[in-house]
XYZ file of C-alpha atoms in Angstrom:
200
model
C 5.074 -10.601 12.659
C 5.810 -14.255 13.366
C 9.079 -15.330 11.731
C 7.587 -18.416 10.129
C 4.686 -16.434 8.671
C 7.042 -13.706 7.465
C 9.253 -16.216 5.639
C 6.246 -18.043 4.206
C 4.771 -14.808 2.828
C 8.144 -13.806 1.438
C 8.448 -17.170 -0.340
C 5.029 -16.577 -1.933
C 5.748 -12.995 -3.034
C 9.420 -13.171 -4.029
C 10.166 -13.518 -7.745
C 11.156 -16.928 -9.066
C 14.515 -17.430 -10.841
C 12.853 -17.654 -14.261
C 10.534 -14.667 -13.881
C 9.463 -12.753 -16.977
C 11.973 -9.917 -17.596
C 9.071 -7.571 -18.367
C 7.563 -8.263 -14.947
C 10.937 -7.664 -13.316
C 11.309 -4.375 -15.178
C 7.846 -3.244 -14.097
C 8.666 -4.181 -10.508
C 11.917 -2.203 -10.688
C 10.004 0.875 -11.873
C 7.631 0.499 -8.923
C 10.409 -0.230 -6.422
C 12.829 2.510 -7.463
C 11.050 5.298 -9.316
C 7.501 5.692 -7.943
C 8.951 7.201 -4.769
C 9.976 10.280 -6.799
C 6.327 11.262 -7.011
C 6.591 12.366 -3.370
C 9.242 15.106 -3.816
C 7.550 16.103 -7.088
C 4.256 16.519 -5.233
C 5.938 18.563 -2.499
C 7.703 20.904 -4.913
C 4.823 21.403 -7.353
C 2.233 21.605 -4.600
C 4.251 24.148 -2.656
C 5.083 26.345 -5.648
C 1.730 26.185 -7.413
C -0.684 25.298 -4.626
C -2.869 27.543 -2.526
C -2.693 27.905 1.259
C -5.211 25.072 1.458
C -2.627 22.736 -0.086
C 0.607 24.181 1.309
C -0.255 23.642 4.979
C -1.195 19.942 4.664
C 1.888 19.347 2.524
C 4.066 21.001 5.147
C 2.499 18.850 7.866
C 2.970 15.704 5.764
C 6.597 16.658 5.093
C 7.352 17.108 8.804
C 5.548 13.867 9.689
C 7.586 12.026 7.053
C 10.889 13.434 8.322
C 10.013 12.363 11.868
C 8.918 8.927 10.651
C 12.234 8.483 8.826
C 14.118 9.547 11.961
C 12.162 6.978 13.969
C 12.879 4.365 11.275
C 16.600 5.084 11.531
C 16.498 4.680 15.337
C 14.616 1.390 15.012
C 17.134 0.135 12.468
C 20.028 1.179 14.695
C 18.597 -0.437 17.841
C 17.209 -3.580 16.174
C 19.054 -4.104 12.879
C 17.011 -6.561 10.812
C 18.737 -8.237 7.851
C 17.413 -8.072 4.318
C 16.579 -11.332 2.530
C 19.837 -11.376 0.556
C 21.814 -10.917 3.786
C 20.506 -14.175 5.300
C 20.433 -15.311 2.442
C 16.951 -16.430 1.372
C 14.972 -16.136 -1.854
C 16.008 -14.403 -5.045
C 17.356 -10.859 -5.362
C 16.857 -8.871 -8.565
C 17.724 -5.378 -7.323
C 21.087 -4.173 -6.054
C 20.875 -2.762 -2.536
C 23.287 -1.918 0.259
C 23.130 -4.286 3.260
C 21.396 -1.740 5.491
C 18.781 -2.612 8.154
C 15.522 -3.616 6.486
C 12.908 -2.916 9.162
C 10.894 -0.823 8.579
C 11.001 -0.085 4.854
C 11.941 3.550 4.246
C 10.277 3.616 0.824
C 6.985 2.438 2.280
C 7.406 4.712 5.315
C 7.743 7.787 3.099
C 4.771 7.044 0.872
C 2.490 5.858 3.671
C 3.289 8.714 6.059
C 2.613 11.251 3.323
C -0.619 9.448 2.432
C -1.933 9.136 5.992
C -1.031 12.729 6.820
C -2.792 14.103 3.737
C -5.842 11.952 4.510
C -6.277 13.946 7.732
C -7.235 17.078 5.741
C -10.455 17.383 3.758
C -8.756 19.334 0.972
C -6.031 16.733 0.358
C -7.847 13.450 0.991
C -7.990 12.578 -2.700
C -4.214 13.007 -3.029
C -3.759 10.930 0.126
C -5.866 8.125 -1.342
C -3.819 8.133 -4.551
C -0.566 7.926 -2.590
C -1.996 5.125 -0.474
C -2.853 3.173 -3.614
C 0.577 3.837 -5.122
C 2.266 2.581 -1.953
C 0.852 -0.907 -2.613
C 2.845 -1.654 -5.796
C 5.939 -0.124 -4.183
C 5.630 -2.478 -1.192
C 4.926 -5.472 -3.425
C 7.828 -4.717 -5.768
C 10.423 -4.408 -3.039
C 9.440 -7.807 -1.641
C 9.115 -9.289 -5.136
C 12.642 -8.163 -6.032
C 14.072 -9.547 -2.800
C 15.228 -6.456 -0.898
C 12.543 -6.557 1.828
C 10.422 -8.956 3.833
C 6.652 -8.496 4.257
C 7.232 -7.599 7.927
C 9.241 -4.553 6.800
C 6.138 -3.254 5.015
C 3.924 -3.970 8.006
C 6.349 -2.074 10.220
C 6.269 0.878 7.828
C 2.461 0.835 7.838
C 2.262 0.975 11.640
C 5.003 3.607 11.949
C 3.478 5.828 9.234
C -0.030 5.687 10.692
C 1.251 6.427 14.198
C 3.492 9.328 13.153
C 0.875 10.948 10.902
C -1.645 10.739 13.739
C 0.753 12.119 16.362
C 1.862 15.023 14.181
C -1.739 15.765 13.220
C -2.736 15.854 16.881
C 0.195 18.202 17.603
C -0.577 20.489 14.652
C -1.418 23.612 16.678
C 1.971 23.832 18.410
C 4.279 21.702 16.234
C 3.274 22.571 12.671
C 1.391 25.854 12.378
C 3.722 28.222 14.309
C 6.799 27.133 12.350
C 4.820 27.121 9.101
C 3.701 30.769 9.488
C 6.753 32.256 11.201
C 9.567 30.496 9.363
C 8.581 28.382 6.353
C 6.247 30.859 4.662
C 8.433 33.883 5.387
C 11.493 32.126 4.005
C 9.533 30.945 0.965
C 8.291 34.479 0.194
C 11.809 35.899 0.516
C 13.497 33.256 -1.650
C 10.801 33.211 -4.340
C 9.853 36.894 -4.268
C 10.800 37.555 -7.937
C 8.802 34.539 -9.124
C 5.837 35.455 -6.914
C 5.800 39.006 -8.357
C 5.717 37.584 -11.873
C 2.919 35.218 -10.950
C 4.980 32.173 -11.825
C 4.483 30.651 -8.373
C 1.740 31.081 -5.812
C 2.073 33.414 -2.865
């Protein structure tokens, strides 16, 4: 994204010094806590879901791990400062001065969403995650810890990784899912499976 456009969009989206505390609180909830829906979905979906849900969740999990690894490499090779590191705008959320591009929060939610959209049985969940990623992206720019370009980078990275992993499903996902993940799951949760507390 062009630097001038990125800064102009940031100036439009970033919270003003006298912003309503209620709006700032709502933004903090979006920016910090909505991301916890992803691990909750993985745990509940894996323990209570059928095979039709477990496999797409496993694929989405692997795609997200790979996307985060790629994000780390990008940040290491091309460290991009956060707004408060320059400094520009207003910051309303404490954050370590780590590389900003691409946004890890947006990368996680978008990769999960795009990956789940590739499966007929999980498209509705993918759409919900995609919608929830919007307030997360907005809030992190609004609170001054990211630029709009960080969200655009996350969008491109997430779409590319979900597509690549989906295309590699037959040799990257399914063999490990059947031979390792499911066997380990059935060993670790055998007592709970026998009681019917979690799905086989």
